[in-house]
Amino acid sequence: QCAGGNRFYVRYLDNGNSAWVILPKREFRLDKVAAGPGTRYSNGTDTLYVTDKESALSGSGLSYSGCKTPAKAS
C-alpha cells in the first residue's frame, strides 16, 4: 500500500537478482543494480527502490512513494 491509496505487487526472480512488477494495467521486469542502503532494481526507465520498511516505484509515468513493504513470510 502506497501514499494516495496506490498499490503494486512485486515478485522476485533469479534469487532476488530481478523483480517482476505487477500494476493494474502493466507488468514488467527490473534487474538489480548497485545501490547504497536498500536495494534498487531498474530497466533504464523505471526504478524500484526497496528498504526493510518502505519502497518506491518511479519512471515512465509512474510515481508510487511511501509504500509499506510487508514483512517477509517465514
PDB file of C-alpha atoms in Angstrom:
ATOM      1  CA  GLN A   1       0.000   0.000   0.000  1.00  0.00           C
ATOM      2  CA  CYS A   2       1.418   3.371  -1.030  1.00  0.00           C
ATOM      3  CA  ALA A   3       0.683   7.025  -0.406  1.00  0.00           C
ATOM      4  CA  GLY A   4      -2.575   8.080  -2.055  1.00  0.00           C
ATOM      5  CA  GLY A   5      -4.033   4.565  -1.815  1.00  0.00           C
ATOM      6  CA  ASN A   6      -1.965   3.251  -4.748  1.00  0.00           C
ATOM      7  CA  ARG A   7      -0.711  -0.316  -4.734  1.00  0.00           C
ATOM      8  CA  PHE A   8       1.633  -2.508  -6.743  1.00  0.00           C
ATOM      9  CA  TYR A   9       2.971  -6.028  -6.340  1.00  0.00           C
ATOM     10  CA  VAL A  10       6.468  -7.425  -6.778  1.00  0.00           C
ATOM     11  CA  ARG A  11       7.596 -10.968  -7.448  1.00  0.00           C
ATOM     12  CA  TYR A  12      11.315 -11.565  -7.051  1.00  0.00           C
ATOM     13  CA  LEU A  13      13.081 -13.720  -9.657  1.00  0.00           C
ATOM     14  CA  ASP A  14      16.548 -15.270 -10.034  1.00  0.00           C
ATOM     15  CA  ASN A  15      17.279 -15.406  -6.286  1.00  0.00           C
ATOM     16  CA  GLY A  16      16.456 -11.696  -5.907  1.00  0.00           C
ATOM     17  CA  ASN A  17      18.522 -10.514  -8.863  1.00  0.00           C
ATOM     18  CA  SER A  18      15.390  -9.392 -10.737  1.00  0.00           C
ATOM     19  CA  ALA A  19      11.956  -8.138  -9.802  1.00  0.00           C
ATOM     20  CA  TRP A  20       8.699  -8.551 -11.736  1.00  0.00           C
ATOM     21  CA  VAL A  21       6.498  -5.508 -11.053  1.00  0.00           C
ATOM     22  CA  ILE A  22       2.748  -6.002 -11.317  1.00  0.00           C
ATOM     23  CA  LEU A  23       0.494  -2.974 -11.803  1.00  0.00           C
ATOM     24  CA  PRO A  24      -3.221  -2.949 -12.664  1.00  0.00           C
ATOM     25  CA  LYS A  25      -2.572  -2.339 -16.402  1.00  0.00           C
ATOM     26  CA  ARG A  26       1.088  -3.205 -16.835  1.00  0.00           C
ATOM     27  CA  GLU A  27       3.735  -5.754 -15.832  1.00  0.00           C
ATOM     28  CA  PHE A  28       7.485  -5.518 -16.376  1.00  0.00           C
ATOM     29  CA  ARG A  29      10.860  -6.836 -15.255  1.00  0.00           C
ATOM     30  CA  LEU A  30      13.545  -4.845 -13.471  1.00  0.00           C
ATOM     31  CA  ASP A  31      17.105  -6.031 -12.833  1.00  0.00           C
ATOM     32  CA  LYS A  32      19.069  -5.421  -9.642  1.00  0.00           C
ATOM     33  CA  VAL A  33      21.580  -2.572  -9.843  1.00  0.00           C
ATOM     34  CA  ALA A  34      24.237  -1.318  -7.426  1.00  0.00           C
ATOM     35  CA  ALA A  35      22.808   0.914  -4.706  1.00  0.00           C
ATOM     36  CA  GLY A  36      23.649   2.331  -1.301  1.00  0.00           C
ATOM     37  CA  PRO A  37      21.387   1.339   1.556  1.00  0.00           C
ATOM     38  CA  GLY A  38      18.428  -0.715   0.409  1.00  0.00           C
ATOM     39  CA  THR A  39      18.045  -2.488  -2.916  1.00  0.00           C
ATOM     40  CA  ARG A  40      17.411  -0.912  -6.299  1.00  0.00           C
ATOM     41  CA  TYR A  41      16.052  -2.516  -9.473  1.00  0.00           C
ATOM     42  CA  SER A  42      15.885  -0.767 -12.842  1.00  0.00           C
ATOM     43  CA  ASN A  43      15.392  -1.280 -16.574  1.00  0.00           C
ATOM     44  CA  GLY A  44      16.868   2.095 -17.511  1.00  0.00           C
ATOM     45  CA  THR A  45      13.465   3.775 -17.450  1.00  0.00           C
ATOM     46  CA  ASP A  46      11.633   2.506 -14.374  1.00  0.00           C
ATOM     47  CA  THR A  47      13.159   2.093 -10.912  1.00  0.00           C
ATOM     48  CA  LEU A  48      12.077   0.191  -7.819  1.00  0.00           C
ATOM     49  CA  TYR A  49      13.803   1.098  -4.551  1.00  0.00           C
ATOM     50  CA  VAL A  50      13.261  -1.238  -1.588  1.00  0.00           C
ATOM     51  CA  THR A  51      14.326  -0.991   2.060  1.00  0.00           C
ATOM     52  CA  ASP A  52      13.255  -3.102   5.034  1.00  0.00           C
ATOM     53  CA  LYS A  53      10.308  -0.797   5.753  1.00  0.00           C
ATOM     54  CA  GLU A  54       9.410   1.143   2.606  1.00  0.00           C
ATOM     55  CA  SER A  55       9.587   1.018  -1.152  1.00  0.00           C
ATOM     56  CA  ALA A  56       9.093   3.380  -4.076  1.00  0.00           C
ATOM     57  CA  LEU A  57       8.491   2.897  -7.785  1.00  0.00           C
ATOM     58  CA  SER A  58       9.130   5.626 -10.339  1.00  0.00           C
ATOM     59  CA  GLY A  59       9.644   6.110 -14.064  1.00  0.00           C
ATOM     60  CA  SER A  60       7.660   6.306 -17.320  1.00  0.00           C
ATOM     61  CA  GLY A  61       4.539   7.910 -15.852  1.00  0.00           C
ATOM     62  CA  LEU A  62       4.895   6.042 -12.543  1.00  0.00           C
ATOM     63  CA  SER A  63       5.076   7.653  -9.117  1.00  0.00           C
ATOM     64  CA  TYR A  64       4.483   5.328  -6.181  1.00  0.00           C
ATOM     65  CA  SER A  65       6.038   6.581  -2.952  1.00  0.00           C
ATOM     66  CA  GLY A  66       5.733   5.923   0.753  1.00  0.00           C
ATOM     67  CA  CYS A  67       4.884   2.293   0.058  1.00  0.00           C
ATOM     68  CA  LYS A  68       4.935  -0.028   3.034  1.00  0.00           C
ATOM     69  CA  THR A  69       6.904  -3.200   2.480  1.00  0.00           C
ATOM     70  CA  PRO A  70       5.119  -6.121   4.139  1.00  0.00           C
ATOM     71  CA  ALA A  71       7.015  -8.401   6.494  1.00  0.00           C
ATOM     72  CA  LYS A  72       8.530 -11.427   4.792  1.00  0.00           C
ATOM     73  CA  ALA A  73       6.798 -14.701   5.451  1.00  0.00           C
ATOM     74  CA  SER A  74       8.914 -17.153   7.394  1.00  0.00           C
TER      75      SER A  74
END
